[in-house]
Tab-separated table of C-alpha atoms in Angstrom:
chain	number	residue	atom	x	y	z
A	1	MET	CA	0.003	-0.009	-0.019
A	2	SER	CA	2.816	2.432	0.843
A	3	VAL	CA	4.419	1.844	-2.557
A	4	THR	CA	1.165	2.737	-4.309
A	5	ARG	CA	0.777	5.888	-2.266
A	6	THR	CA	4.346	6.942	-2.980
A	7	ALA	CA	3.876	6.454	-6.683
A	8	GLU	CA	0.671	8.430	-6.687
A	9	ALA	CA	2.292	11.252	-4.780
A	10	GLY	CA	4.822	11.730	-7.515
A	11	SER	CA	7.911	10.297	-5.807
A	12	PRO	CA	10.942	10.582	-8.072
A	13	ALA	CA	11.845	6.967	-7.288
A	14	ALA	CA	8.503	5.692	-8.467
A	15	ALA	CA	7.938	8.115	-11.311
A	16	ASP	CA	7.995	6.748	-14.853
A	17	PRO	CA	11.227	7.921	-16.463
A	18	ARG	CA	9.391	8.186	-19.827
A	19	ARG	CA	6.673	10.438	-18.470
A	20	TRP	CA	7.968	13.523	-20.347
A	21	TRP	CA	7.765	11.668	-23.632
A	22	GLY	CA	4.215	10.783	-22.598
A	23	LEU	CA	3.563	14.495	-22.193
A	24	VAL	CA	4.650	14.980	-25.830
A	25	VAL	CA	1.993	12.463	-26.922
A	26	ILE	CA	-0.687	14.161	-24.824
A	27	ALA	CA	0.359	17.593	-26.116
A	28	LEU	CA	0.174	16.390	-29.745
A	29	ALA	CA	-3.393	15.239	-29.237
A	30	GLN	CA	-4.390	18.461	-27.490
A	31	LEU	CA	-2.795	20.596	-30.176
A	32	MET	CA	-4.664	18.671	-32.864
A	33	VAL	CA	-8.041	19.209	-31.117
A	34	VAL	CA	-7.473	22.917	-30.385
A	35	LEU	CA	-6.060	23.968	-33.727
A	36	ASP	CA	-8.810	22.128	-35.592
A	37	ALA	CA	-11.310	24.574	-34.195
A	38	THR	CA	-9.627	27.333	-36.271
A	39	ILE	CA	-7.505	25.728	-39.008
A	40	VAL	CA	-10.531	25.508	-41.317
A	41	ASN	CA	-11.362	29.237	-40.989
A	42	ILE	CA	-8.763	30.389	-43.519
A	43	ALA	CA	-9.618	27.484	-45.872
A	44	LEU	CA	-13.374	28.164	-45.699
A	45	PRO	CA	-13.597	30.500	-48.775
A	46	SER	CA	-11.860	27.908	-50.939
A	47	ALA	CA	-14.017	25.059	-49.558
A	48	GLN	CA	-17.157	27.098	-50.109
A	49	SER	CA	-16.257	27.735	-53.741
A	50	ASP	CA	-15.192	24.147	-54.397
A	51	LEU	CA	-18.266	22.467	-52.844
A	52	GLY	CA	-20.841	25.108	-53.862
A	53	MET	CA	-21.933	26.094	-50.321
A	54	SER	CA	-24.300	29.037	-49.903
A	55	ASP	CA	-23.365	31.966	-47.702
A	56	ALA	CA	-26.089	30.998	-45.255
A	57	ASN	CA	-24.812	27.405	-44.874
A	58	ARG	CA	-21.059	27.924	-44.807
A	59	GLN	CA	-21.097	28.655	-41.041
A	60	TRP	CA	-21.900	24.982	-40.413
A	61	VAL	CA	-18.338	24.026	-41.260
A	62	ILE	CA	-17.362	25.731	-38.004
A	63	THR	CA	-20.569	25.347	-36.015
A	64	ALA	CA	-20.968	21.585	-36.605
A	65	TYR	CA	-17.587	21.036	-34.946
A	66	THR	CA	-18.144	23.385	-31.994
A	67	LEU	CA	-21.662	22.144	-31.351
A	68	ALA	CA	-20.619	18.475	-31.206
A	69	PHE	CA	-17.472	19.296	-29.227
A	70	GLY	CA	-19.042	21.552	-26.630
A	71	GLY	CA	-22.266	19.555	-26.290
A	72	LEU	CA	-20.669	16.129	-25.820
A	73	LEU	CA	-17.641	16.974	-23.658
A	74	LEU	CA	-19.298	16.052	-20.353
A	75	LEU	CA	-20.278	12.688	-21.783
A	76	GLY	CA	-16.751	12.187	-23.069
A	77	GLY	CA	-15.297	12.941	-19.679
A	78	ARG	CA	-17.560	10.448	-17.909
A	79	ILE	CA	-16.814	7.783	-20.531
A	80	ALA	CA	-13.125	8.313	-19.835
A	81	ASP	CA	-13.724	7.772	-16.104
A	82	LEU	CA	-15.781	4.605	-16.681
A	83	VAL	CA	-13.804	2.952	-19.494
A	84	GLY	CA	-10.255	4.147	-18.752
A	85	ARG	CA	-8.469	7.236	-20.011
A	86	LYS	CA	-5.797	5.570	-22.103
A	87	ARG	CA	-8.387	3.481	-23.953
A	88	THR	CA	-10.666	6.432	-24.683
A	89	PHE	CA	-7.643	8.540	-25.649
A	90	ILE	CA	-6.666	6.042	-28.331
A	91	ILE	CA	-10.299	5.581	-29.534
A	92	GLY	CA	-10.627	9.366	-29.784
A	93	LEU	CA	-7.437	9.682	-31.841
A	94	ILE	CA	-8.434	6.983	-34.286
A	95	GLY	CA	-11.978	8.365	-34.673
A	96	PHE	CA	-10.728	11.901	-35.126
A	97	ALA	CA	-8.335	10.813	-37.866
A	98	ALA	CA	-11.062	8.878	-39.665
A	99	ALA	CA	-13.473	11.829	-39.501
A	100	SER	CA	-10.707	14.099	-40.829
A	101	ALA	CA	-10.161	11.765	-43.791
A	102	LEU	CA	-13.918	11.768	-44.493
A	103	GLY	CA	-14.017	15.598	-44.391
A	104	GLY	CA	-10.966	15.933	-46.649
A	105	ALA	CA	-12.638	13.675	-49.225
A	106	ALA	CA	-15.987	15.501	-49.047
A	107	THR	CA	-17.856	15.733	-52.389
A	108	GLY	CA	-20.613	18.049	-51.143
A	109	PRO	CA	-21.514	20.390	-48.248
A	110	GLY	CA	-23.515	17.786	-46.337
A	111	MET	CA	-20.623	15.320	-46.290
A	112	LEU	CA	-18.271	18.019	-44.969
A	113	PHE	CA	-20.746	19.161	-42.315
A	114	GLY	CA	-21.209	15.557	-41.102
A	115	ALA	CA	-17.477	14.947	-40.988
A	116	ARG	CA	-16.948	18.086	-38.925
A	117	ALA	CA	-19.626	16.982	-36.474
A	118	LEU	CA	-17.897	13.562	-36.146
A	119	GLN	CA	-14.593	15.355	-35.543
A	120	GLY	CA	-16.239	17.307	-32.719
A	121	ALA	CA	-17.750	14.143	-31.220
A	122	PHE	CA	-14.410	12.292	-31.115
A	123	ALA	CA	-12.668	15.437	-29.845
A	124	ALA	CA	-15.151	15.393	-26.968
A	125	VAL	CA	-13.787	11.957	-26.015
A	126	LEU	CA	-10.155	12.794	-26.689
A	127	ALA	CA	-9.766	16.167	-24.954
A	128	PRO	CA	-10.841	15.176	-21.382
A	129	SER	CA	-8.881	11.928	-21.673
A	130	ALA	CA	-5.755	13.893	-22.512
A	131	LEU	CA	-6.081	16.358	-19.638
A	132	SER	CA	-6.947	13.688	-17.061
A	133	LEU	CA	-3.956	11.582	-18.173
A	134	LEU	CA	-1.792	14.648	-17.654
A	135	THR	CA	-3.310	15.211	-14.205
A	136	THR	CA	-2.668	11.653	-13.038
A	137	THR	CA	0.816	11.438	-14.596
A	138	PHE	CA	2.266	14.574	-12.982
A	139	THR	CA	1.421	14.972	-9.288
A	140	ASP	CA	4.678	16.436	-7.954
A	141	PRO	CA	4.106	20.249	-7.735
A	142	LYS	CA	7.368	21.240	-9.421
A	143	GLU	CA	6.895	18.843	-12.357
A	144	ARG	CA	3.200	19.596	-12.465
A	145	GLY	CA	3.917	23.279	-12.986
A	146	LYS	CA	6.209	22.582	-15.933
A	147	ALA	CA	3.793	20.062	-17.495
A	148	PHE	CA	0.787	22.328	-17.171
A	149	GLY	CA	2.868	25.241	-18.522
A	150	ILE	CA	3.491	23.273	-21.735
A	151	TYR	CA	-0.153	22.092	-21.848
A	152	GLY	CA	-1.463	25.608	-21.213
A	153	ALA	CA	0.739	27.072	-23.916
A	154	LEU	CA	-0.638	24.591	-26.463
A	155	ALA	CA	-4.216	25.127	-25.331
A	156	GLY	CA	-3.828	28.899	-25.630
A	157	SER	CA	-1.743	29.054	-28.809
A	158	GLY	CA	-3.326	26.159	-30.722
A	159	SER	CA	-5.930	28.403	-32.278
A	160	ALA	CA	-3.276	30.788	-33.612
A	161	ILE	CA	-1.178	27.889	-34.862
A	162	GLY	CA	-4.308	26.693	-36.685
A	163	PHE	CA	-4.452	29.990	-38.606
A	164	ILE	CA	-0.770	29.679	-39.592
A	165	VAL	CA	-1.015	26.065	-40.747
A	166	GLY	CA	-4.335	26.763	-42.448
A	167	GLY	CA	-2.841	29.618	-44.408
A	168	LEU	CA	0.153	27.608	-45.549
A	169	LEU	CA	-1.870	24.571	-46.561
A	170	THR	CA	-4.556	26.567	-48.321
A	171	GLU	CA	-2.150	28.719	-50.308
A	172	TYR	CA	0.377	26.066	-51.275
A	173	LEU	CA	-1.621	22.816	-51.351
A	174	ASN	CA	-5.412	22.644	-51.084
A	175	TRP	CA	-8.070	23.389	-48.480
A	176	ARG	CA	-8.584	19.594	-48.030
A	177	TRP	CA	-5.144	19.307	-46.433
A	178	CYS	CA	-6.396	21.366	-43.513
A	179	LEU	CA	-8.271	18.188	-42.633
A	180	TYR	CA	-5.844	15.582	-43.954
A	181	VAL	CA	-3.018	17.011	-41.766
A	182	ASN	CA	-4.675	15.495	-38.699
A	183	ILE	CA	-4.099	11.937	-39.943
A	184	PRO	CA	-0.261	11.757	-39.539
A	185	ILE	CA	-0.485	13.568	-36.213
A	186	ALA	CA	-3.052	11.055	-34.919
A	187	ILE	CA	-0.982	8.052	-36.143
A	188	VAL	CA	2.134	9.264	-34.300
A	189	ALA	CA	0.032	9.957	-31.144
A	190	VAL	CA	-1.620	6.516	-31.238
A	191	PHE	CA	1.733	4.658	-31.409
A	192	GLY	CA	3.096	6.915	-28.699
A	193	ALA	CA	0.072	6.295	-26.454
A	194	PHE	CA	0.471	2.511	-26.703
A	195	ALA	CA	4.154	2.758	-25.815
A	196	LEU	CA	4.312	5.526	-23.241
A	197	LEU	CA	0.980	6.171	-21.477
A	198	HIS	CA	-0.258	4.340	-18.417
A	199	ASP	CA	-3.591	4.465	-16.669
A	200	ARG	CA	-5.636	3.005	-13.876
A	201	PRO	CA	-8.430	0.675	-15.118
A	202	GLY	CA	-11.905	2.079	-15.567
A	203	ARG	CA	-14.625	1.647	-12.956
A	204	THR	CA	-16.132	-1.789	-13.445
A	205	GLY	CA	-19.870	-2.154	-12.900
A	206	ALA	CA	-20.559	1.552	-13.280
A	207	ARG	CA	-23.248	2.861	-15.617
A	208	LEU	CA	-23.650	6.043	-17.627
A	209	ASP	CA	-26.171	8.580	-16.429
A	210	VAL	CA	-28.345	8.472	-19.564
A	211	PRO	CA	-30.914	11.095	-18.422
A	212	GLY	CA	-28.036	13.362	-17.427
A	213	VAL	CA	-26.435	12.864	-20.858
A	214	LEU	CA	-29.622	13.843	-22.653
A	215	LEU	CA	-30.368	16.853	-20.435
A	216	GLY	CA	-26.837	18.230	-20.127
A	217	CYS	CA	-25.779	17.699	-23.731
A	218	GLY	CA	-29.160	18.796	-25.061
A	219	GLY	CA	-29.054	22.008	-23.052
A	220	LEU	CA	-25.538	22.886	-24.155
A	221	VAL	CA	-26.299	22.140	-27.802
A	222	ALA	CA	-29.449	24.303	-27.646
A	223	ILE	CA	-27.567	27.243	-26.035
A	224	VAL	CA	-24.635	27.033	-28.474
A	225	TYR	CA	-26.947	26.588	-31.469
A	226	GLY	CA	-28.961	29.615	-30.328
A	227	PHE	CA	-25.867	31.771	-30.238
A	228	SER	CA	-24.746	30.506	-33.646
A	229	GLU	CA	-28.145	31.362	-35.152
A	230	ALA	CA	-28.323	34.794	-33.487
A	231	GLN	CA	-25.858	36.244	-36.000
A	232	PRO	CA	-27.815	35.501	-39.213
A	233	ARG	CA	-31.316	35.673	-37.684
A	234	GLY	CA	-31.075	38.360	-35.017
A	235	TRP	CA	-31.479	38.133	-31.203
A	236	GLY	CA	-35.226	38.620	-31.259
A	237	ASP	CA	-35.907	35.814	-33.783
A	238	PRO	CA	-38.467	33.273	-32.451
A	239	LEU	CA	-36.181	30.357	-33.142
A	240	VAL	CA	-33.283	31.948	-31.286
A	241	LEU	CA	-35.414	32.788	-28.279
A	242	THR	CA	-36.926	29.311	-28.240
A	243	LEU	CA	-33.454	27.713	-28.328
A	244	PHE	CA	-32.302	29.826	-25.398
A	245	ALA	CA	-35.429	29.012	-23.392
A	246	VAL	CA	-35.188	25.300	-24.151
A	247	GLY	CA	-31.491	25.266	-23.306
A	248	ALA	CA	-32.077	27.056	-19.989
A	249	VAL	CA	-34.880	24.646	-18.971
A	250	LEU	CA	-32.812	21.577	-19.952
A	251	LEU	CA	-29.768	22.823	-18.008
A	252	ALA	CA	-31.843	23.684	-14.929
A	253	THR	CA	-33.396	20.208	-15.072
A	254	PHE	CA	-29.911	18.727	-15.515
A	255	VAL	CA	-28.730	20.390	-12.290
A	256	TRP	CA	-31.823	19.109	-10.451
A	257	TRP	CA	-31.276	15.596	-11.778
A	258	GLN	CA	-27.566	15.570	-10.895
A	259	SER	CA	-28.398	16.081	-7.239
A	260	ARG	CA	-30.583	12.966	-7.278
A	261	ALA	CA	-28.960	10.637	-9.831
A	262	PRO	CA	-27.282	7.516	-8.324
A	263	MET	CA	-24.320	7.896	-10.719
A	264	PRO	CA	-24.406	11.516	-11.892
A	265	LEU	CA	-22.782	12.643	-15.112
A	266	LEU	CA	-21.390	15.701	-13.367
A	267	PRO	CA	-21.074	15.237	-9.579
A	268	LEU	CA	-22.140	18.599	-8.173
A	269	HIS	CA	-19.373	18.639	-5.549
A	270	ILE	CA	-16.982	19.301	-8.449
A	271	VAL	CA	-18.599	22.591	-9.482
A	272	LYS	CA	-19.574	23.574	-5.908
A	273	ASP	CA	-15.863	24.025	-5.085
A	274	ARG	CA	-15.272	27.785	-5.158
A	275	ASN	CA	-11.842	27.653	-6.748
A	276	ARG	CA	-12.941	25.226	-9.444
A	277	ALA	CA	-16.070	27.236	-10.274
A	278	GLY	CA	-13.960	30.369	-10.541
A	279	CYS	CA	-11.630	28.676	-12.959
A	280	PHE	CA	-14.510	27.441	-15.119
A	281	LEU	CA	-16.009	30.954	-15.311
A	282	THR	CA	-12.630	32.594	-15.965
A	283	MET	CA	-11.852	30.207	-18.798
A	284	GLY	CA	-15.249	30.627	-20.428
A	285	LEU	CA	-15.156	34.432	-20.330
A	286	ALA	CA	-11.519	34.602	-21.479
A	287	THR	CA	-12.187	32.485	-24.561
A	288	ILE	CA	-15.222	34.588	-25.486
A	289	GLY	CA	-12.862	37.478	-26.079
A	290	MET	CA	-10.055	35.417	-27.610
A	291	PHE	CA	-12.129	33.638	-30.255
A	292	GLY	CA	-13.738	36.942	-31.178
A	293	LEU	CA	-10.255	38.448	-31.647
A	294	PHE	CA	-9.232	35.621	-34.050
A	295	LEU	CA	-12.371	36.089	-36.114
A	296	PHE	CA	-12.030	39.863	-36.463
A	297	MET	CA	-8.295	39.981	-37.000
A	298	THR	CA	-8.439	37.297	-39.707
A	299	TYR	CA	-10.993	39.275	-41.676
A	300	TYR	CA	-9.300	42.614	-40.921
A	301	LEU	CA	-5.891	41.454	-42.129
A	302	GLN	CA	-7.216	39.690	-45.278
A	303	VAL	CA	-10.156	41.888	-46.325
A	304	VAL	CA	-9.167	45.321	-45.051
A	305	LEU	CA	-5.370	45.265	-45.268
A	306	GLY	CA	-5.263	42.785	-48.194
A	307	TYR	CA	-2.981	40.138	-46.615
A	308	SER	CA	-2.610	36.695	-48.218
A	309	PRO	CA	-3.633	33.597	-46.152
A	310	VAL	CA	0.010	32.872	-45.368
A	311	LYS	CA	0.812	36.446	-44.407
A	312	THR	CA	-2.253	36.464	-42.201
A	313	GLY	CA	-1.175	33.323	-40.475
A	314	LEU	CA	2.347	34.659	-39.966
A	315	ALA	CA	0.882	37.846	-38.458
A	316	PHE	CA	-0.407	35.725	-35.564
A	317	LEU	CA	3.031	34.273	-34.781
A	318	PRO	CA	3.918	36.975	-32.183
A	319	LEU	CA	0.682	36.190	-30.375
A	320	THR	CA	1.566	32.490	-30.298
A	321	ALA	CA	5.075	33.252	-29.059
A	322	ALA	CA	3.742	35.542	-26.313
A	323	ILE	CA	1.258	32.868	-25.124
A	324	ILE	CA	4.017	30.263	-24.895
A	325	THR	CA	6.305	32.699	-23.095
A	326	GLY	CA	3.634	33.665	-20.603
A	327	SER	CA	2.796	30.045	-19.873
A	328	THR	CA	6.217	28.360	-19.717
A	329	GLN	CA	8.519	31.189	-18.602
A	330	ILE	CA	6.244	33.160	-16.244
A	331	SER	CA	3.273	31.110	-15.025
A	332	ALA	CA	5.124	27.797	-14.764
A	333	ARG	CA	7.948	29.428	-12.735
A	334	LEU	CA	5.626	31.328	-10.393
A	335	MET	CA	2.755	28.847	-9.900
A	336	ASN	CA	4.356	27.177	-6.846
A	337	ARG	CA	5.288	30.537	-5.279
A	338	VAL	CA	2.192	32.712	-5.647
A	339	PRO	CA	-1.586	32.043	-5.423
A	340	PRO	CA	-3.234	31.226	-8.795
A	341	ARG	CA	-5.227	34.498	-8.841
A	342	MET	CA	-1.984	36.488	-8.670
A	343	LEU	CA	-1.364	35.174	-12.169
A	344	MET	CA	-4.922	35.053	-13.504
A	345	VAL	CA	-5.977	38.614	-12.559
A	346	PRO	CA	-2.912	40.366	-14.082
A	347	GLY	CA	-3.231	38.066	-17.108
A	348	MET	CA	-6.782	39.176	-17.780
A	349	ILE	CA	-5.831	42.859	-17.242
A	350	LEU	CA	-2.985	42.511	-19.763
A	351	ALA	CA	-5.252	40.780	-22.270
A	352	ALA	CA	-7.926	43.466	-21.883
A	353	GLY	CA	-5.215	46.116	-22.376
A	354	GLY	CA	-4.237	44.485	-25.651
A	355	MET	CA	-7.882	44.546	-26.738
A	356	LEU	CA	-8.191	48.242	-25.890
A	357	LEU	CA	-5.217	49.026	-28.126
A	358	LEU	CA	-7.009	47.308	-31.002
A	359	THR	CA	-10.039	49.602	-30.599
A	360	ARG	CA	-7.883	52.343	-32.208
A	361	MET	CA	-7.352	50.476	-35.484
A	362	THR	CA	-8.479	52.055	-38.778
A	363	ILE	CA	-8.461	51.023	-42.410
A	364	HIS	CA	-4.907	52.364	-42.681
A	365	SER	CA	-3.442	50.970	-39.426
A	366	SER	CA	0.178	49.820	-39.363
A	367	TYR	CA	0.757	46.240	-38.268
A	368	THR	CA	4.115	47.021	-36.611
A	369	THR	CA	3.108	50.027	-34.531
A	370	GLU	CA	-0.572	49.398	-33.856
A	371	ILE	CA	-1.452	45.703	-34.222
A	372	LEU	CA	1.694	43.979	-33.015
A	373	PRO	CA	1.850	45.565	-29.501
A	374	ALA	CA	-1.794	44.579	-28.931
A	375	LEU	CA	-1.160	40.965	-29.959
A	376	LEU	CA	1.848	40.750	-27.650
A	377	LEU	CA	-0.118	42.028	-24.683
A	378	MET	CA	-2.987	39.640	-25.478
A	379	GLY	CA	-0.629	36.670	-25.726
A	380	LEU	CA	1.186	37.362	-22.460
A	381	GLY	CA	-2.128	37.797	-20.684
A	382	MET	CA	-3.566	34.576	-21.988
A	383	GLY	CA	-0.352	32.695	-21.213
A	384	LEU	CA	-0.438	33.970	-17.632
A	385	THR	CA	-4.067	32.888	-17.265
A	386	PHE	CA	-4.483	29.523	-19.017
A	387	MET	CA	-1.875	27.477	-17.135
A	388	PRO	CA	-3.076	28.286	-13.551
A	389	VAL	CA	-6.683	27.793	-14.705
A	390	PHE	CA	-5.965	24.264	-15.962
A	391	ALA	CA	-3.805	23.361	-12.988
A	392	THR	CA	-6.133	24.753	-10.292
A	393	ALA	CA	-9.329	23.354	-11.809
A	394	THR	CA	-7.974	19.810	-11.895
A	395	ALA	CA	-6.034	19.831	-8.607
A	396	GLY	CA	-7.330	17.721	-5.756
A	397	VAL	CA	-9.954	15.803	-7.741
A	398	ALA	CA	-10.634	12.176	-6.889
A	399	PRO	CA	-9.171	9.886	-9.562
A	400	GLN	CA	-12.626	8.581	-10.573
A	401	ASP	CA	-13.749	12.175	-11.297
A	402	SER	CA	-10.653	13.471	-13.085
A	403	GLY	CA	-12.101	12.816	-16.540
A	404	VAL	CA	-15.355	14.684	-16.018
A	405	THR	CA	-13.487	17.559	-14.306
A	406	SER	CA	-11.135	17.858	-17.250
A	407	ALA	CA	-14.153	17.784	-19.571
A	408	THR	CA	-15.752	20.663	-17.684
A	409	VAL	CA	-12.614	22.796	-18.174
A	410	ASN	CA	-12.668	22.024	-21.889
A	411	THR	CA	-16.461	22.622	-22.058
A	412	SER	CA	-16.061	26.087	-20.594
A	413	GLN	CA	-13.333	26.839	-23.158
A	414	GLN	CA	-15.197	25.463	-26.187
A	415	VAL	CA	-18.646	26.875	-25.272
A	416	GLY	CA	-17.030	30.197	-24.427
A	417	GLY	CA	-15.395	30.220	-27.867
A	418	SER	CA	-18.662	29.338	-29.605
A	419	ILE	CA	-20.579	32.024	-27.728
A	420	GLY	CA	-17.843	34.592	-28.332
A	421	THR	CA	-17.814	34.026	-32.056
A	422	ALA	CA	-21.588	34.385	-32.370
A	423	LEU	CA	-22.071	37.191	-29.809
A	424	LEU	CA	-19.234	39.460	-30.941
A	425	ASN	CA	-19.905	38.818	-34.627
A	426	THR	CA	-23.505	39.912	-34.159
A	427	ILE	CA	-22.418	43.099	-32.327
A	428	ALA	CA	-19.857	43.875	-35.055
A	429	THR	CA	-22.377	43.279	-37.911
A	430	SER	CA	-25.122	45.428	-36.399
A	431	SER	CA	-22.670	48.205	-35.499
A	432	SER	CA	-21.269	48.176	-39.073
A	433	ALA	CA	-24.754	48.416	-40.568
A	434	THR	CA	-25.669	51.351	-38.296
A	435	TYR	CA	-22.406	53.194	-39.157
A	436	ILE	CA	-22.828	52.743	-42.907
A	437	ALA	CA	-26.471	53.893	-42.826
A	438	ALA	CA	-25.426	57.053	-40.893
A	439	HIS	CA	-22.356	57.966	-43.026
A	440	LEU	CA	-23.304	56.967	-46.583
A	441	HIS	CA	-24.188	60.336	-48.069
A	442	ASN	CA	-22.355	60.072	-51.382
A	443	PRO	CA	-22.958	56.849	-53.413
A	444	ALA	CA	-19.535	57.309	-55.050
A	445	GLN	CA	-17.912	56.674	-51.677
A	446	ARG	CA	-19.850	53.475	-50.963
A	447	ALA	CA	-16.771	51.184	-51.012
A	448	LEU	CA	-14.791	53.429	-48.631
A	449	VAL	CA	-17.670	53.916	-46.180
A	450	ALA	CA	-18.406	50.178	-46.249
A	451	LYS	CA	-14.783	49.398	-45.340
A	452	GLU	CA	-14.770	52.005	-42.609
A	453	GLY	CA	-18.039	50.606	-41.322
A	454	VAL	CA	-16.626	47.094	-41.104
A	455	VAL	CA	-13.653	48.293	-39.074
A	456	HIS	CA	-15.971	50.388	-36.834
A	457	GLY	CA	-18.025	47.260	-36.154
A	458	TYR	CA	-14.880	45.338	-35.177
A	459	THR	CA	-13.783	48.066	-32.768
A	460	VAL	CA	-17.188	48.159	-31.073
A	461	ALA	CA	-17.127	44.394	-30.629
A	462	ILE	CA	-13.554	44.549	-29.315
A	463	TRP	CA	-14.609	47.074	-26.693
A	464	CYS	CA	-17.171	44.510	-25.524
A	465	ALA	CA	-14.556	41.745	-25.530
A	466	ALA	CA	-12.212	43.873	-23.377
A	467	GLY	CA	-15.015	44.366	-20.870
A	468	ILE	CA	-15.686	40.609	-20.783
A	469	MET	CA	-11.996	39.931	-20.082
A	470	LEU	CA	-11.975	42.452	-17.212
A	471	LEU	CA	-15.023	40.685	-15.811
A	472	ALA	CA	-13.070	37.407	-16.037
A	473	GLY	CA	-10.244	38.991	-14.072
A	474	LEU	CA	-12.662	40.263	-11.427
A	475	LEU	CA	-14.271	36.846	-10.982
A	476	ALA	CA	-10.850	35.203	-10.769
A	477	GLY	CA	-9.819	37.611	-8.057
A	478	LEU	CA	-12.995	37.135	-6.034
A	479	MET	CA	-13.546	33.371	-6.434
A	480	VAL	CA	-10.145	31.720	-6.877
A	481	THR	CA	-8.805	31.852	-3.305
A	482	ALA	CA	-6.487	28.805	-3.439
A	483	ARG	CA	-3.030	29.282	-2.010
A	484	ALA	CA	0.225	28.502	-3.717
A	485	PRO	CA	1.114	24.778	-3.299
A	486	ARG	CA	4.068	24.191	-1.003
A	487	HIS	CA	7.250	23.634	-2.926
A	488	GLY	CA	7.965	19.918	-3.126
A	489	ALA	CA	4.731	18.880	-1.503
A	490	PRO	CA	2.383	16.381	-3.161
A	491	ALA	CA	-0.648	17.538	-5.025
A	492	GLU	CA	-3.720	18.429	-2.984
A	493	ALA	CA	-5.618	15.618	-1.385
A	494	PRO	CA	-8.421	14.265	-3.542
A	495	VAL	CA	-11.802	15.806	-3.095
A	496	PRO	CA	-13.891	13.258	-1.121
A	497	GLU	CA	-17.021	11.980	-2.748
A	498	PRO	CA	-20.139	12.799	-0.808
A	499	VAL	CA	-21.563	10.053	1.394
A	500	ALA	CA	-24.756	8.626	0.039
């Protein structure tokens, strides 16, 4: 018994010497999942032209993925707990690669939409398995900080990397390679998982909470779908309002059921923890602003400034470098010395500051003097925030609940990104229309006023995103009260399950 406890505490004598290679495998899988949420964005115009998609339907290339991913993550996390994380990790990799191949070979819009939904479903199994494997592999605080620094950097920068890779593949190969590229990554990760990853067996005799699955996943899908439809239809559209109402009722019923279910999908003691709830809210609000930034900057650089797909992707490189620097060189070094909120609050203030700089952009802005400083501030802020959020949210969770806790972190990130894209895009579109209507006095200047109106809409939406990030910082400061872990001490004791 003492040997088992020593191993679980992260003793150097008992630690697997190949655990850092295992981290490489986990990081590869996480990078594939995160970048796939954005890699298709730059390829979307080419795919639309090739497959004959209408302007109304092209959004489903993105939405089908985010709906399936965000809506099924809680189920994926519980499956990981019941079946075993290594097994679900490998199944998720294989399924994701197969869905990517199907999407790359799409002959029509429906086939591509279906493939993207399948990608999201397998990502919902893969992502929580990856994070829970990381949580159970690195329990020593010093190593845990380094491991989560790398993981947080990938989680934060994967979206920007997706833009870079998407630009290169679209310009020099074909839009289909934005999907095919997942296949070799998945193959390497599968072989690495068989050789390097270890896991406790799943819980035998346990059952899935089927009513919880239907209520929780249905509620999330309805909410995310409502936000995705708000942009083309408007916030007051009957379908949008109905989706929000149905989603709210389903989620309220889900919470009620979880307090009574014999084997709940999401044990409520996980989200009742003040620190963990603060991390979930901070992550969701932070990604609302971040995904909105990616959307606006991609269109601004390509449509307004006339950048090529590759040049647009390269323009995001400083943001990626800043996120990695903030995570690995600042957060990872300070996490064991300062409370998590001492990293999260300044991180959100820095990110909001970068957003505020972007509100000054015009149709003639210089990348070097006006855009670059904002991206650097944004990246450092996100890097400071993501790593302590992941580490704090998953610390001290009972092993049988690590999968569903990891899934909840990813759910807050994915749903936040989906909401941010729809919410901020709707604000930008309506603000642009209002500006153009008020300033179009000379029909000969229609093109110029239209371009100015688009940029005006972006700046209004970015003001809103900055406010959301400041709110995230406020909530982190008020709710995340965990102390810095003692240097060299084992990870926090597991959260006890409530007595029936």
